XYZ file of N, CA, C and O in Angstrom:
484
model
N -19.576 28.467 15.353
C -19.276 27.008 14.546
C -19.114 27.830 13.049
O -20.168 28.227 12.671
N -18.131 27.393 12.330
C -17.909 27.577 11.061
C -18.841 26.886 10.037
O -19.152 25.541 10.585
N -19.010 27.332 9.170
C -19.836 26.563 7.983
C -19.026 25.286 7.857
O -20.158 24.172 7.381
N -17.843 24.648 7.933
C -17.456 23.556 7.507
C -17.302 22.841 8.507
O -16.860 21.713 8.164
N -17.805 23.025 9.805
C -17.568 22.108 10.983
C -18.810 21.607 11.073
O -19.964 21.794 10.665
N -18.326 20.143 11.792
C -19.793 19.476 12.101
C -19.391 18.823 13.428
O -17.868 18.566 13.583
N -20.334 18.636 14.479
C -19.867 17.754 15.600
C -20.749 16.621 15.285
O -22.229 17.103 15.144
N -20.011 15.151 15.491
C -20.903 14.188 15.632
C -20.403 13.532 17.047
O -19.177 13.248 17.224
N -21.373 13.369 17.820
C -20.758 12.573 18.903
C -20.058 13.345 20.156
O -19.243 12.705 20.574
N -20.132 14.986 19.944
C -18.932 15.397 20.634
C -17.752 15.716 19.996
O -16.869 16.005 20.519
N -17.633 15.094 19.044
C -16.580 15.308 18.102
C -16.040 15.989 17.079
O -17.202 15.949 16.370
N -15.747 17.498 16.886
C -15.523 17.715 15.540
C -15.032 17.432 14.320
O -13.976 16.748 14.493
N -15.799 17.205 13.810
C -15.289 16.731 12.176
C -15.230 17.634 11.172
O -16.351 18.715 11.236
N -14.161 18.427 10.618
C -14.142 19.303 9.540
C -13.495 20.511 10.301
O -13.045 20.390 11.337
N -13.670 21.582 9.612
C -13.178 22.861 9.904
C -11.644 22.912 10.059
O -10.897 21.751 9.398
N -10.809 23.956 10.727
C -9.599 23.980 10.767
C -8.950 23.387 12.141
O -8.971 23.750 12.815
N -8.814 22.331 11.459
C -8.027 21.466 12.367
C -6.461 21.287 12.675
O -5.883 21.093 13.557
N -5.959 21.879 11.485
C -4.186 21.782 11.713
C -3.673 23.354 12.546
O -4.077 24.427 12.537
N -2.641 22.752 13.123
C -2.119 23.990 13.957
C -1.076 24.759 13.265
O -0.551 24.460 12.213
N -0.686 26.014 13.424
C 0.549 26.657 12.729
C 1.386 25.889 12.851
O 1.848 25.665 14.228
N 2.525 25.754 12.137
C 3.777 25.274 12.059
C 3.521 23.879 12.366
O 4.409 23.012 12.660
N 2.147 22.944 12.103
C 2.230 21.675 12.531
C 2.833 20.671 11.295
O 2.745 21.381 9.886
N 3.114 19.759 11.388
C 4.299 18.736 10.495
C 2.988 18.442 9.449
O 2.223 17.286 9.868
N 2.973 18.692 8.206
C 2.348 18.337 7.280
C 3.004 17.803 5.667
O 4.098 18.716 5.670
N 2.766 16.775 5.444
C 3.504 16.162 4.487
C 2.616 16.134 3.133
O 1.640 15.852 3.428
N 3.044 16.609 2.000
C 2.263 16.540 0.869
C 2.617 15.555 -0.047
O 3.996 15.608 -0.223
N 1.908 14.542 -0.533
C 2.485 13.601 -1.553
C 1.210 13.482 -2.709
O 0.082 13.949 -2.634
N 1.741 13.264 -3.741
C 0.842 13.120 -4.980
C 0.469 11.430 -4.899
O 1.614 10.622 -5.128
N -0.816 11.207 -5.115
C -1.131 10.049 -4.755
C -1.308 9.264 -6.293
O -1.045 10.069 -7.409
N -1.186 7.924 -6.554
C -0.785 7.232 -7.925
C -2.091 7.817 -8.601
O -1.974 7.900 -10.099
N -3.058 8.160 -8.480
C -4.670 8.729 -9.313
C -4.424 10.182 -9.950
O -4.953 10.722 -10.344
N -3.102 10.877 -9.132
C -2.915 12.343 -9.510
C -3.275 13.358 -8.660
O -2.903 14.444 -8.575
N -4.563 12.841 -7.643
C -4.704 13.713 -6.404
C -3.713 13.916 -5.511
O -2.510 13.285 -5.240
N -3.860 15.405 -4.918
C -2.427 15.594 -4.079
C -3.165 15.445 -2.310
O -4.473 15.875 -2.201
N -2.572 14.828 -1.698
C -3.052 14.519 -0.080
C -2.025 15.050 0.770
O -0.859 15.122 0.530
N -2.400 15.846 1.477
C -1.876 16.406 2.656
C -1.992 15.265 3.833
O -3.143 15.289 4.443
N -0.931 15.055 4.708
C -1.122 13.992 5.629
C -0.311 14.869 6.772
O 0.779 15.279 6.924
N -1.342 14.835 7.946
C -0.652 15.690 9.064
C 0.034 14.776 10.448
O -0.546 13.355 10.181
N 0.633 14.908 10.830
C 1.014 14.438 12.078
C -0.167 13.704 12.624
O -0.913 14.957 13.299
N -0.056 12.695 13.257
C -1.424 12.275 13.991
C -1.138 12.441 15.497
O -0.100 12.598 16.157
N -2.167 12.228 16.470
C -2.340 12.619 17.817
C -3.104 11.508 18.334
O -3.943 10.994 17.718
N -3.241 11.547 19.750
C -3.858 10.337 20.263
C -5.613 10.348 20.035
O -6.261 9.836 19.737
N -5.657 12.088 19.996
C -7.224 12.174 19.656
C -7.357 11.849 18.344
O -8.510 11.100 18.253
N -6.699 11.716 17.280
C -7.418 11.102 16.059
C -7.452 9.482 16.047
O -8.301 8.905 15.724
N -6.594 8.639 17.034
C -6.812 7.234 17.072
C -7.786 7.217 17.794
O -8.776 6.018 17.473
N -8.063 7.646 18.826
C -9.575 7.890 19.578
C -10.526 7.956 18.518
O -11.597 7.057 18.318
N -10.528 8.968 17.521
C -11.564 9.117 16.747
C -12.180 8.121 15.831
O -13.157 7.654 15.235
N -10.733 7.501 15.431
C -10.611 6.653 14.579
C -11.179 5.179 15.147
O -11.996 4.256 14.384
N -10.880 5.061 16.214
C -11.788 3.939 17.028
C -13.289 3.907 17.039
O -13.762 2.970 17.043
N -13.453 5.000 17.413
C -15.086 5.345 17.572
C -15.938 5.308 15.782
O -16.680 4.498 15.868
N -15.196 5.867 14.884
C -15.615 5.280 13.951
C -15.578 4.094 13.089
O -16.746 3.715 12.389
N -14.632 3.037 13.679
C -14.936 1.809 13.353
C -14.971 1.191 14.549
O -14.434 0.051 15.421
N -16.479 0.753 14.787
C -17.028 0.574 16.078
C -16.850 -0.666 15.981
O -16.746 -1.133 17.445
N -16.778 -1.348 15.214
C -16.637 -2.857 15.085
C -15.033 -3.421 15.782
O -15.118 -4.442 15.962
N -14.254 -2.231 15.880
C -13.031 -2.879 16.469
C -11.631 -3.370 15.561
O -10.862 -3.773 15.944
N -12.406 -3.840 13.980
C -11.733 -4.237 13.520
C -10.498 -3.552 12.753
O -10.181 -2.074 12.723
N -9.139 -3.646 12.975
C -7.940 -3.463 12.694
C -8.022 -2.395 11.689
O -6.904 -1.403 11.683
N -8.510 -3.320 10.270
C -8.356 -2.259 9.103
C -8.872 -1.239 9.049
O -8.807 -0.107 8.468
N -10.170 -1.454 9.479
C -11.257 -0.137 9.696
C -10.589 0.770 10.128
O -10.883 2.027 9.989
N -9.704 0.739 11.561
C -8.902 1.471 12.301
C -8.279 2.297 11.467
O -8.121 3.459 11.191
N -7.228 1.770 10.635
C -6.379 2.360 9.962
C -6.940 3.067 8.746
O -6.408 4.318 8.711
N -8.081 2.746 8.080
C -8.963 3.353 7.377
C -9.400 4.739 7.935
O -9.554 5.886 7.431
N -9.872 4.426 9.218
C -10.642 5.731 9.639
C -9.431 6.834 10.272
O -9.688 8.109 10.240
N -8.217 6.161 10.625
C -7.272 7.012 11.333
C -6.868 8.006 9.617
O -6.255 8.653 9.802
N -6.551 7.365 8.649
C -6.343 7.921 7.221
C -7.059 9.127 7.086
O -6.784 10.309 7.087
N -8.466 8.902 7.341
C -9.176 9.870 7.426
C -9.134 11.218 7.543
O -9.590 12.186 7.876
N -8.640 10.699 9.386
C -8.540 11.600 10.306
C -7.618 12.986 10.266
O -7.445 13.758 10.114
N -6.420 12.069 9.686
C -5.513 13.038 9.154
C -4.798 13.458 8.283
O -3.948 14.023 7.787
N -5.587 13.208 7.049
C -5.513 13.336 5.488
C -6.638 14.423 5.104
O -7.898 14.399 5.227
N -5.896 15.009 4.178
C -6.947 15.928 3.041
C -6.270 15.813 1.618
O -5.361 15.764 1.497
N -7.450 15.602 0.851
C -6.976 15.300 -0.639
C -7.614 16.310 -1.473
O -8.919 16.453 -1.254
N -6.853 16.975 -1.941
C -7.239 17.958 -3.067
C -7.690 19.092 -2.132
O -9.108 19.821 -2.571
N -7.223 19.233 -1.102
C -7.652 20.272 -0.071
C -9.149 20.394 0.669
O -9.487 21.112 1.310
N -9.397 19.024 0.685
C -11.081 18.854 1.088
C -10.733 17.303 2.570
O -9.865 16.366 2.095
N -11.316 17.903 3.217
C -11.181 16.698 4.732
C -12.068 15.816 3.947
O -13.077 15.768 3.252
N -11.391 14.205 4.492
C -12.121 13.160 3.651
C -12.427 12.665 5.077
O -12.268 12.863 6.365
N -13.681 11.499 4.814
C -14.226 10.778 5.983
C -13.892 9.255 5.659
O -13.248 8.746 4.382
N -14.069 8.215 6.620
C -13.820 7.067 6.650
C -14.767 6.079 5.170
O -13.934 5.558 4.466
N -15.775 6.811 4.825
C -16.651 6.091 3.576
C -15.765 6.653 2.420
O -15.689 5.963 1.433
N -14.881 7.867 2.427
C -14.387 8.121 1.242
C -13.115 7.594 0.866
O -12.775 7.140 -0.200
N -12.349 6.958 2.051
C -11.238 6.126 2.154
C -11.616 4.602 1.230
O -10.903 4.155 0.746
N -12.770 4.045 1.752
C -13.436 3.126 1.161
C -13.468 2.907 -0.120
O -13.444 2.030 -1.132
N -13.817 4.239 -0.975
C -14.422 4.273 -1.896
C -13.112 4.842 -3.063
O -13.256 4.714 -4.161
N -11.916 5.231 -2.287
C -10.784 5.081 -3.047
C -10.141 3.993 -3.920
O -10.293 3.306 -3.451
N -9.656 4.435 -5.346
C -8.587 3.527 -5.856
C -7.706 2.624 -5.019
O -6.959 3.480 -3.912
N -7.576 1.268 -4.907
C -6.545 0.742 -4.170
C -5.231 1.186 -4.021
O -4.320 1.580 -3.114
N -4.823 1.681 -5.248
C -3.150 2.598 -5.162
C -3.277 3.450 -4.297
O -2.201 4.004 -3.621
N -4.340 4.158 -4.295
C -4.146 5.305 -3.356
C -4.190 5.328 -1.832
O -3.600 5.621 -1.042
N -5.044 4.236 -1.625
C -5.144 3.625 -0.415
C -3.680 3.154 0.300
O -3.360 3.673 1.227
N -2.938 2.418 -0.592
C -2.242 1.982 -0.009
C -1.080 3.014 0.049
O -0.186 2.658 1.120
N -1.037 3.837 -0.769
C -0.101 5.100 -0.895
C -0.255 5.824 0.784
O 0.665 5.980 1.622
N -1.568 6.049 0.857
C -2.281 6.852 2.070
C -1.675 5.688 3.210
O -1.306 6.289 4.204
N -2.108 4.663 3.251
C -1.649 3.770 4.422
C 0.065 3.800 4.703
O 0.074 3.812 5.905
N 0.580 3.668 3.806
C 2.070 3.678 4.283
C 2.427 4.935 4.418
O 3.477 5.000 5.379
N 1.927 5.962 4.051
C 2.354 7.393 4.327
C 2.110 7.475 6.055
O 2.689 8.017 7.022
N 0.993 7.252 6.299
C 0.184 6.955 7.725
C 0.861 6.534 8.678
O 1.568 6.794 9.841
N 1.445 5.174 8.170
C 2.165 4.261 8.885
C 3.397 4.766 9.607
O 3.582 4.793 10.239
N 3.966 5.429 8.470
C 5.350 5.763 8.282
C 5.526 7.125 9.215
O 6.228 7.041 10.373
N 4.525 7.940 9.192
C 4.518 9.243 10.099
C 4.184 8.638 11.631
O 4.510 9.500 11.994
N 3.345 7.826 11.895
C 2.493 7.705 13.001
C 3.028 6.540 13.836
O 3.066 6.713 15.367
N 3.534 5.673 13.107
C 3.725 4.278 13.869
C 5.300 4.140 13.495
O 5.820 2.942 13.512
N 6.000 5.236 13.733
C 7.875 4.913 13.691
C 8.249 4.000 14.920
O 7.692 4.166 15.706
N 8.905 2.806 14.177
C 9.643 1.718 15.382
C 11.265 2.090 14.977
O 11.417 2.162 13.958
N 11.416 1.968 16.253
C 13.397 1.985 15.837
C 13.434 0.707 14.921
O 12.778 -0.258 15.116
N 14.390 0.958 14.549
C 14.918 -0.134 13.647
C 15.237 -1.335 14.338
O 15.840 -1.553 15.462
N 14.948 -2.650 13.712
C 14.830 -3.901 14.298
C 16.641 -4.209 14.258
O 17.075 -3.991 13.235
N 17.146 -4.767 15.461
C 18.299 -5.138 15.378
C 18.784 -6.708 15.190
O 17.720 -7.431 15.730
N 19.682 -7.186 14.592
C 19.859 -8.699 14.224
C 20.213 -8.991 15.703
O 21.080 -8.464 16.014
N 19.733 -10.160 16.047
C 20.341 -10.640 17.130
C 21.804 -11.157 16.974
O 22.070 -11.385 15.725
N 22.782 -10.950 18.034
C 23.822 -11.236 17.962
C 24.120 -12.731 17.676
O 24.972 -12.879 17.035
N 23.411 -13.846 17.832
C 23.719 -14.903 17.900
C 23.484 -15.177 16.335
O 23.880 -15.732 15.408
N 22.535 -14.339 15.708
C 21.980 -14.703 14.175
C 23.503 -13.843 13.461
O 23.421 -13.955 12.030
N 23.939 -12.767 13.908
C 24.802 -11.955 13.308
C 26.247 -12.271 13.223
O 26.931 -11.901 12.396
N 26.039 -12.996 14.380
C 27.705 -13.396 14.610
C 28.101 -15.188 14.089
O 27.650 -15.673 14.576
N 28.990 -15.005 13.363
C 28.929 -16.408 12.683
C 30.115 -17.289 13.645
O 29.749 -18.399 13.713
N 30.510 -16.768 14.427
C 31.508 -17.222 15.529
C 30.379 -17.844 16.951
O 30.752 -18.854 17.519
N 29.154 -17.383 16.684
C 28.278 -18.024 17.980
C 27.443 -19.202 17.717
O 26.850 -20.063 18.195
N 27.605 -19.697 16.186
C 27.030 -20.722 15.748
C 27.704 -22.077 16.047
O 28.853 -22.014 15.866
N 26.884 -23.131 16.447
C 27.418 -24.465 16.747
C 28.082 -25.253 15.763
O 27.657 -24.908 14.385
N 29.288 -25.554 15.913
C 29.849 -26.347 14.765
C 29.225 -28.019 14.900
O 29.335 -28.355 15.791
N 29.121 -28.560 13.781
C 29.020 -29.763 13.809
C 29.986 -30.922 13.441
O 30.732 -30.697 12.463
């Protein structure tokens, strides 16, 4: 085990988690810190759900941010996200959700977009 690796409840935390060629985006946070956000996987969500044992959806998102983000070259944990400036947390949340929870664009229903389909009174 490398010096910067830790195993908690059978889950590796820290260490070299990124794969060669893995999709990583770098953003500058409002505080000026540099964050690297990598593509998330099911295992990341599972770890985040374990970290947020109470099942609170907000806690899971914060834990997921911690799973897929490095700040200024350092791995962060859930508690680090709790202590960050709100603007940084919001920027990371948007980045993680945009990357990992892409949804197809919503189509306007034909009834609402077609003026001929509206009833006349």
